PDB file of C-alpha atoms in Angstrom:
ATOM      1  CA  ARG A 900     116.949 108.600  87.727  1.00  0.00           C
ATOM      2  CA  LYS A 901     113.906 110.652  88.818  1.00  0.00           C
ATOM      3  CA  GLU A 902     111.464 108.735  90.944  1.00  0.00           C
ATOM      4  CA  VAL A 903     108.580 109.868  88.752  1.00  0.00           C
ATOM      5  CA  GLU A 904     108.845 111.091  85.098  1.00  0.00           C
ATOM      6  CA  GLN A 905     105.849 112.707  83.130  1.00  0.00           C
ATOM      7  CA  ASP A 906     105.849 114.119  79.621  1.00  0.00           C
ATOM      8  CA  PRO A 907     105.539 117.897  80.239  1.00  0.00           C
ATOM      9  CA  GLY A 908     103.537 118.563  77.289  1.00  0.00           C
ATOM     10  CA  PRO A 909     101.472 120.691  76.530  1.00  0.00           C
ATOM     11  CA  PHE A 910      98.923 118.545  75.181  1.00  0.00           C
ATOM     12  CA  ASN A 911      96.627 120.970  73.143  1.00  0.00           C
ATOM     13  CA  VAL A 912      93.206 119.382  72.462  1.00  0.00           C
ATOM     14  CA  PRO A 913      89.844 120.636  71.435  1.00  0.00           C
ATOM     15  CA  GLU A 914      86.812 120.520  73.648  1.00  0.00           C
ATOM     16  CA  GLY A 915      85.137 117.338  73.755  1.00  0.00           C
ATOM     17  CA  ALA A 916      88.247 115.275  72.901  1.00  0.00           C
ATOM     18  CA  THR A 917      89.732 112.361  74.750  1.00  0.00           C
ATOM     19  CA  VAL A 918      93.172 112.869  75.992  1.00  0.00           C
ATOM     20  CA  ALA A 919      95.562 110.316  77.980  1.00  0.00           C
ATOM     21  CA  PHE A 920      98.733 111.032  79.991  1.00  0.00           C
ATOM     22  CA  ASN A 921     101.135 108.286  81.272  1.00  0.00           C
ATOM     23  CA  CYS A 922     103.656 108.508  84.028  1.00  0.00           C
ATOM     24  CA  THR A 923     106.493 106.127  85.000  1.00  0.00           C
ATOM     25  CA  TYR A 924     107.985 105.465  88.218  1.00  0.00           C
ATOM     26  CA  SER A 925     111.384 103.878  89.157  1.00  0.00           C
ATOM     27  CA  ASN A 926     111.078 102.309  92.250  1.00  0.00           C
ATOM     28  CA  SER A 927     109.011  98.907  92.234  1.00  0.00           C
ATOM     29  CA  ALA A 928     108.397  99.288  95.805  1.00  0.00           C
ATOM     30  CA  SER A 929     106.037 102.045  95.470  1.00  0.00           C
ATOM     31  CA  GLN A 930     102.640 101.230  97.109  1.00  0.00           C
ATOM     32  CA  SER A 931     100.447 104.350  96.576  1.00  0.00           C
ATOM     33  CA  PHE A 932      99.621 106.177  93.332  1.00  0.00           C
ATOM     34  CA  PHE A 933      97.749 109.496  92.792  1.00  0.00           C
ATOM     35  CA  TRP A 934      96.967 112.116  90.086  1.00  0.00           C
ATOM     36  CA  TYR A 935      96.888 115.573  91.325  1.00  0.00           C
ATOM     37  CA  ARG A 936      95.786 118.812  89.471  1.00  0.00           C
ATOM     38  CA  GLN A 937      97.656 121.941  89.814  1.00  0.00           C
ATOM     39  CA  ASP A 938      96.154 125.121  88.157  1.00  0.00           C
ATOM     40  CA  CYS A 939      98.675 128.055  87.545  1.00  0.00           C
ATOM     41  CA  ARG A 940     100.178 129.522  90.665  1.00  0.00           C
ATOM     42  CA  LYS A 941      97.881 127.438  93.008  1.00  0.00           C
ATOM     43  CA  GLU A 942      98.481 124.490  95.166  1.00  0.00           C
ATOM     44  CA  PRO A 943      97.823 121.006  93.871  1.00  0.00           C
ATOM     45  CA  LYS A 944      94.536 119.125  94.553  1.00  0.00           C
ATOM     46  CA  LEU A 945      93.771 115.572  94.595  1.00  0.00           C
ATOM     47  CA  LEU A 946      92.236 114.396  91.300  1.00  0.00           C
ATOM     48  CA  MET A 947      91.881 110.733  92.159  1.00  0.00           C
ATOM     49  CA  SER A 948      93.988 107.969  93.581  1.00  0.00           C
ATOM     50  CA  VAL A 949      94.914 104.978  91.408  1.00  0.00           C
ATOM     51  CA  TYR A 950      93.863 101.486  92.489  1.00  0.00           C
ATOM     52  CA  SER A 951      95.490  98.469  91.055  1.00  0.00           C
ATOM     53  CA  SER A 952      92.126  97.424  89.337  1.00  0.00           C
ATOM     54  CA  GLY A 953      91.844 100.803  87.852  1.00  0.00           C
ATOM     55  CA  ASN A 954      89.360 103.220  88.768  1.00  0.00           C
ATOM     56  CA  GLU A 955      86.845 105.644  87.121  1.00  0.00           C
ATOM     57  CA  ASP A 956      85.577 108.771  88.390  1.00  0.00           C
ATOM     58  CA  GLY A 957      83.161 110.445  85.932  1.00  0.00           C
ATOM     59  CA  ARG A 958      85.095 111.522  82.883  1.00  0.00           C
ATOM     60  CA  PHE A 959      88.410 110.371  84.624  1.00  0.00           C
ATOM     61  CA  THR A 960      89.900 106.984  84.216  1.00  0.00           C
ATOM     62  CA  ALA A 961      93.156 106.040  86.027  1.00  0.00           C
ATOM     63  CA  GLN A 962      94.928 102.759  85.477  1.00  0.00           C
ATOM     64  CA  LEU A 963      97.963 101.204  87.096  1.00  0.00           C
ATOM     65  CA  ASN A 964     100.496  98.771  85.385  1.00  0.00           C
ATOM     66  CA  ARG A 965     102.799  97.539  88.170  1.00  0.00           C
ATOM     67  CA  ALA A 966     104.739  95.242  85.799  1.00  0.00           C
ATOM     68  CA  SER A 967     105.841  98.282  83.483  1.00  0.00           C
ATOM     69  CA  GLN A 968     105.523 100.675  86.261  1.00  0.00           C
ATOM     70  CA  TYR A 969     103.454 103.313  84.758  1.00  0.00           C
ATOM     71  CA  ILE A 970     100.092 104.715  85.474  1.00  0.00           C
ATOM     72  CA  SER A 971      97.876 106.295  83.252  1.00  0.00           C
ATOM     73  CA  LEU A 972      94.898 109.002  83.217  1.00  0.00           C
ATOM     74  CA  LEU A 973      92.282 109.138  80.598  1.00  0.00           C
ATOM     75  CA  ILE A 974      90.059 112.185  80.472  1.00  0.00           C
ATOM     76  CA  ARG A 975      87.004 111.842  78.239  1.00  0.00           C
ATOM     77  CA  ASP A 976      84.899 114.788  76.789  1.00  0.00           C
ATOM     78  CA  SER A 977      87.502 117.239  77.600  1.00  0.00           C
ATOM     79  CA  LYS A 978      86.138 120.662  79.131  1.00  0.00           C
ATOM     80  CA  LEU A 979      87.944 124.073  78.939  1.00  0.00           C
ATOM     81  CA  SER A 980      88.017 123.910  82.692  1.00  0.00           C
ATOM     82  CA  ASP A 981      90.084 120.838  82.521  1.00  0.00           C
ATOM     83  CA  SER A 982      92.956 122.912  81.395  1.00  0.00           C
ATOM     84  CA  ALA A 983      95.681 122.647  84.106  1.00  0.00           C
ATOM     85  CA  THR A 984      98.765 120.772  84.995  1.00  0.00           C
ATOM     86  CA  TYR A 985      98.332 116.934  86.032  1.00  0.00           C
ATOM     87  CA  LEU A 986     100.961 115.690  88.518  1.00  0.00           C
ATOM     88  CA  CYS A 987     101.507 112.196  88.909  1.00  0.00           C
ATOM     89  CA  VAL A 988     102.401 111.198  92.508  1.00  0.00           C
ATOM     90  CA  VAL A 989     103.809 108.073  93.938  1.00  0.00           C
ATOM     91  CA  SER A 990     104.557 107.117  97.621  1.00  0.00           C
ATOM     92  CA  ARG A 991     106.230 104.102  99.108  1.00  0.00           C
ATOM     93  CA  ASN A 992     105.246 104.309 102.811  1.00  0.00           C
ATOM     94  CA  PHE A 993     103.085 107.475 103.037  1.00  0.00           C
ATOM     95  CA  ASN A 994     106.104 109.356 104.778  1.00  0.00           C
ATOM     96  CA  LYS A 995     107.200 110.683 101.349  1.00  0.00           C
ATOM     97  CA  PHE A 996     105.346 111.538  98.183  1.00  0.00           C
ATOM     98  CA  TYR A 997     107.150 112.006  94.934  1.00  0.00           C
ATOM     99  CA  PHE A 998     105.893 114.356  92.334  1.00  0.00           C
ATOM    100  CA  GLY A 999     106.334 114.177  88.640  1.00  0.00           C
ATOM    101  CA  SER A1000     107.007 117.512  86.891  1.00  0.00           C
ATOM    102  CA  GLY A1001     103.607 117.433  85.701  1.00  0.00           C
ATOM    103  CA  THR A1002     101.718 117.305  82.261  1.00  0.00           C
ATOM    104  CA  LYS A1003     100.248 120.582  80.986  1.00  0.00           C
ATOM    105  CA  LEU A1004      96.792 120.219  79.251  1.00  0.00           C
ATOM    106  CA  ASN A1005      95.123 123.060  77.404  1.00  0.00           C
ATOM    107  CA  VAL A1006      91.768 122.488  76.256  1.00  0.00           C
ATOM    108  CA  LYS A1007      90.760 124.895  73.343  1.00  0.00           C
ATOM    109  CA  PRO A1008      87.277 125.907  72.325  1.00  0.00           C
TER     110      PRO A1008
ATOM    111  CA  GLY B  25      89.543 116.708 104.115  1.00  0.00           C
ATOM    112  CA  ALA B  26      91.699 118.953 106.170  1.00  0.00           C
ATOM    113  CA  VAL B  27      91.584 122.697 105.750  1.00  0.00           C
ATOM    114  CA  VAL B  28      95.408 124.056 105.521  1.00  0.00           C
ATOM    115  CA  SER B  29      96.298 127.577 105.541  1.00  0.00           C
ATOM    116  CA  GLN B  30      99.588 129.390 105.131  1.00  0.00           C
ATOM    117  CA  HIS B  31     100.686 132.999 105.740  1.00  0.00           C
ATOM    118  CA  PRO B  32     101.758 135.084 104.031  1.00  0.00           C
ATOM    119  CA  SER B  33     100.408 134.209 100.505  1.00  0.00           C
ATOM    120  CA  TRP B  34     103.199 136.087  98.943  1.00  0.00           C
ATOM    121  CA  VAL B  35     106.236 137.945 100.263  1.00  0.00           C
ATOM    122  CA  ILE B  36     109.138 140.036  98.967  1.00  0.00           C
ATOM    123  CA  CYS B  37     112.227 140.547 100.878  1.00  0.00           C
ATOM    124  CA  LYS B  38     115.687 141.729 100.465  1.00  0.00           C
ATOM    125  CA  SER B  39     118.800 139.627 100.085  1.00  0.00           C
ATOM    126  CA  GLY B  40     120.227 138.521 103.492  1.00  0.00           C
ATOM    127  CA  THR B  41     116.924 138.863 105.391  1.00  0.00           C
ATOM    128  CA  SER B  42     115.041 135.941 106.913  1.00  0.00           C
ATOM    129  CA  VAL B  43     111.365 135.086 106.224  1.00  0.00           C
ATOM    130  CA  LYS B  44     109.042 133.020 108.353  1.00  0.00           C
ATOM    131  CA  ILE B  45     106.201 131.049 106.621  1.00  0.00           C
ATOM    132  CA  GLU B  46     103.434 129.503 108.651  1.00  0.00           C
ATOM    133  CA  CYS B  47     101.374 126.488 108.025  1.00  0.00           C
ATOM    134  CA  ARG B  48      98.203 125.870 109.998  1.00  0.00           C
ATOM    135  CA  SER B  49      95.923 123.032 110.031  1.00  0.00           C
ATOM    136  CA  LEU B  50      92.687 124.421 110.707  1.00  0.00           C
ATOM    137  CA  ASP B  51      90.491 121.503 111.643  1.00  0.00           C
ATOM    138  CA  PHE B  52      92.638 118.639 111.771  1.00  0.00           C
ATOM    139  CA  GLN B  53      95.626 117.720 114.345  1.00  0.00           C
ATOM    140  CA  ALA B  54      98.596 117.126 112.500  1.00  0.00           C
ATOM    141  CA  THR B  55     101.786 115.419 114.108  1.00  0.00           C
ATOM    142  CA  THR B  56     103.238 115.447 110.650  1.00  0.00           C
ATOM    143  CA  MET B  57     103.374 118.359 107.948  1.00  0.00           C
ATOM    144  CA  PHE B  58     105.439 118.334 104.698  1.00  0.00           C
ATOM    145  CA  TRP B  59     107.369 121.201 103.277  1.00  0.00           C
ATOM    146  CA  TYR B  60     107.695 121.568  99.574  1.00  0.00           C
ATOM    147  CA  ARG B  61     109.497 123.985  97.322  1.00  0.00           C
ATOM    148  CA  GLN B  62     108.390 124.512  93.457  1.00  0.00           C
ATOM    149  CA  PHE B  63     110.344 126.140  91.113  1.00  0.00           C
ATOM    150  CA  PRO B  64     108.640 127.430  87.904  1.00  0.00           C
ATOM    151  CA  LYS B  65     107.540 124.627  85.490  1.00  0.00           C
ATOM    152  CA  GLN B  66     109.304 122.318  87.825  1.00  0.00           C
ATOM    153  CA  SER B  67     107.948 119.435  90.097  1.00  0.00           C
ATOM    154  CA  LEU B  68     107.195 119.945  93.909  1.00  0.00           C
ATOM    155  CA  MET B  69     110.414 119.001  95.640  1.00  0.00           C
ATOM    156  CA  LEU B  70     110.119 117.735  99.358  1.00  0.00           C
ATOM    157  CA  MET B  71     112.324 119.720 101.601  1.00  0.00           C
ATOM    158  CA  ALA B  72     111.434 118.457 104.945  1.00  0.00           C
ATOM    159  CA  THR B  73     109.070 116.548 106.992  1.00  0.00           C
ATOM    160  CA  SER B  74     108.027 118.611 109.873  1.00  0.00           C
ATOM    161  CA  ASN B  75     107.365 116.503 113.283  1.00  0.00           C
ATOM    162  CA  GLU B  76     105.384 117.862 116.038  1.00  0.00           C
ATOM    163  CA  GLY B  77     107.631 118.199 119.404  1.00  0.00           C
ATOM    164  CA  SER B  78     110.600 116.737 117.539  1.00  0.00           C
ATOM    165  CA  LYS B  79     113.247 117.773 114.990  1.00  0.00           C
ATOM    166  CA  ALA B  80     112.171 117.802 111.518  1.00  0.00           C
ATOM    167  CA  THR B  81     113.623 115.612 108.923  1.00  0.00           C
ATOM    168  CA  TYR B  82     115.444 117.187 105.996  1.00  0.00           C
ATOM    169  CA  GLU B  83     115.762 115.781 102.625  1.00  0.00           C
ATOM    170  CA  GLN B  84     119.406 115.271 101.145  1.00  0.00           C
ATOM    171  CA  GLY B  85     120.601 118.594  99.820  1.00  0.00           C
ATOM    172  CA  VAL B  86     118.357 120.835 102.042  1.00  0.00           C
ATOM    173  CA  GLU B  87     120.266 122.804 104.576  1.00  0.00           C
ATOM    174  CA  LYS B  88     118.713 122.449 107.959  1.00  0.00           C
ATOM    175  CA  ASP B  89     120.564 125.690 109.297  1.00  0.00           C
ATOM    176  CA  LYS B  90     118.937 127.633 106.394  1.00  0.00           C
ATOM    177  CA  PHE B  91     115.538 126.414 106.477  1.00  0.00           C
ATOM    178  CA  LEU B  92     114.653 126.117 109.984  1.00  0.00           C
ATOM    179  CA  ILE B  93     111.557 124.370 110.790  1.00  0.00           C
ATOM    180  CA  ASN B  94     109.428 124.354 113.928  1.00  0.00           C
ATOM    181  CA  HIS B  95     106.319 122.339 114.768  1.00  0.00           C
ATOM    182  CA  ALA B  96     105.381 123.530 118.265  1.00  0.00           C
ATOM    183  CA  SER B  97     101.796 122.451 118.179  1.00  0.00           C
ATOM    184  CA  LEU B  98      99.511 119.884 116.305  1.00  0.00           C
ATOM    185  CA  THR B  99      98.037 122.843 114.126  1.00  0.00           C
ATOM    186  CA  LEU B 100     101.131 124.840 113.369  1.00  0.00           C
ATOM    187  CA  SER B 101     104.542 124.274 111.557  1.00  0.00           C
ATOM    188  CA  THR B 102     106.722 127.225 110.668  1.00  0.00           C
ATOM    189  CA  LEU B 103     109.332 127.360 107.955  1.00  0.00           C
ATOM    190  CA  THR B 104     111.889 130.140 108.390  1.00  0.00           C
ATOM    191  CA  VAL B 105     114.290 130.943 105.401  1.00  0.00           C
ATOM    192  CA  THR B 106     117.135 132.407 106.922  1.00  0.00           C
ATOM    193  CA  SER B 107     119.699 134.776 105.115  1.00  0.00           C
ATOM    194  CA  ALA B 108     117.514 134.566 102.085  1.00  0.00           C
ATOM    195  CA  HIS B 109     119.330 135.031  98.539  1.00  0.00           C
ATOM    196  CA  PRO B 110     117.351 135.274  95.202  1.00  0.00           C
ATOM    197  CA  GLU B 111     117.966 131.740  94.207  1.00  0.00           C
ATOM    198  CA  ASP B 112     115.599 130.829  97.242  1.00  0.00           C
ATOM    199  CA  SER B 113     112.864 132.624  95.219  1.00  0.00           C
ATOM    200  CA  SER B 114     110.204 130.045  94.747  1.00  0.00           C
ATOM    201  CA  PHE B 115     106.741 128.746  95.678  1.00  0.00           C
ATOM    202  CA  TYR B 116     106.740 127.138  99.038  1.00  0.00           C
ATOM    203  CA  ILE B 117     103.804 124.763  99.842  1.00  0.00           C
ATOM    204  CA  CYS B 118     102.836 122.807 103.072  1.00  0.00           C
ATOM    205  CA  SER B 119     100.908 119.801 103.309  1.00  0.00           C
ATOM    206  CA  VAL B 120      98.992 117.791 105.825  1.00  0.00           C
ATOM    207  CA  PRO B 121      98.682 114.152 105.297  1.00  0.00           C
ATOM    208  CA  GLY B 122      95.174 112.769 106.161  1.00  0.00           C
ATOM    209  CA  GLY B 123      92.345 110.600 104.810  1.00  0.00           C
ATOM    210  CA  GLU B 124      92.266 106.861 105.465  1.00  0.00           C
ATOM    211  CA  GLN B 125      95.710 105.661 106.315  1.00  0.00           C
ATOM    212  CA  ASP B 126      97.060 108.959 105.434  1.00  0.00           C
ATOM    213  CA  TYR B 127      96.724 108.213 101.634  1.00  0.00           C
ATOM    214  CA  GLU B 128      95.919 111.926 100.831  1.00  0.00           C
ATOM    215  CA  GLN B 129      97.767 115.009 101.179  1.00  0.00           C
ATOM    216  CA  TYR B 130      95.964 118.374 101.812  1.00  0.00           C
ATOM    217  CA  PHE B 131      97.984 121.208 100.633  1.00  0.00           C
ATOM    218  CA  GLY B 132      98.246 124.786 101.691  1.00  0.00           C
ATOM    219  CA  PRO B 133      97.603 127.610  99.114  1.00  0.00           C
ATOM    220  CA  GLY B 134     101.337 128.214  99.168  1.00  0.00           C
ATOM    221  CA  THR B 135     103.645 131.068  99.820  1.00  0.00           C
ATOM    222  CA  ARG B 136     105.391 132.832  97.029  1.00  0.00           C
ATOM    223  CA  LEU B 137     108.772 134.150  97.907  1.00  0.00           C
ATOM    224  CA  THR B 138     110.751 136.605  95.947  1.00  0.00           C
ATOM    225  CA  VAL B 139     114.151 137.800  97.157  1.00  0.00           C
ATOM    226  CA  THR B 140     115.567 140.831  95.446  1.00  0.00           C
TER     227      THR B 140
END
């Protein structure tokens, strides 16, 4: 079983829409959770860490559900520039980071 | 955050040759660096953890004799793909852990390797 699983998408949404992605992880000992953004043929960039209490950064909200072992990312008021692949990343001890295969988002005008 | 560079950004080589990829931490001393590989439309897969002054730790299924890692200083790690084959064609990315309690990873821009 994969450490981290994501729906590959693509999610095709119009500008201004709200879109949500989920990610599940298999190891209950996982301690840290992140969402990264990766543009085509570029390196991943940290979008936000995910805290147990949930956290928000502008139009982006991340939630963690330890009982069900999933994390989510909500994007409000989608912009064209949000088009990218969103990677869910999980770490147990900061010596290893496990990446999901990514969810592709296309925001259309 | 840390600034990480990689060189070269892309390389084409013939089957059977070796290719060296450099990963530099420009403003941060890194005792640990990670090397990942990403095939098209797939996830980043950790290949090995590079440890300054000691041997790298390889993930299961990664041949240490084929992917030679050297971490000779706190700012430089190198990955050498020896006797490259077309199936080694991939996007190779290094990262440096950092931030509070090493929560974050700072990625290099990646090296796209094509073996013909």
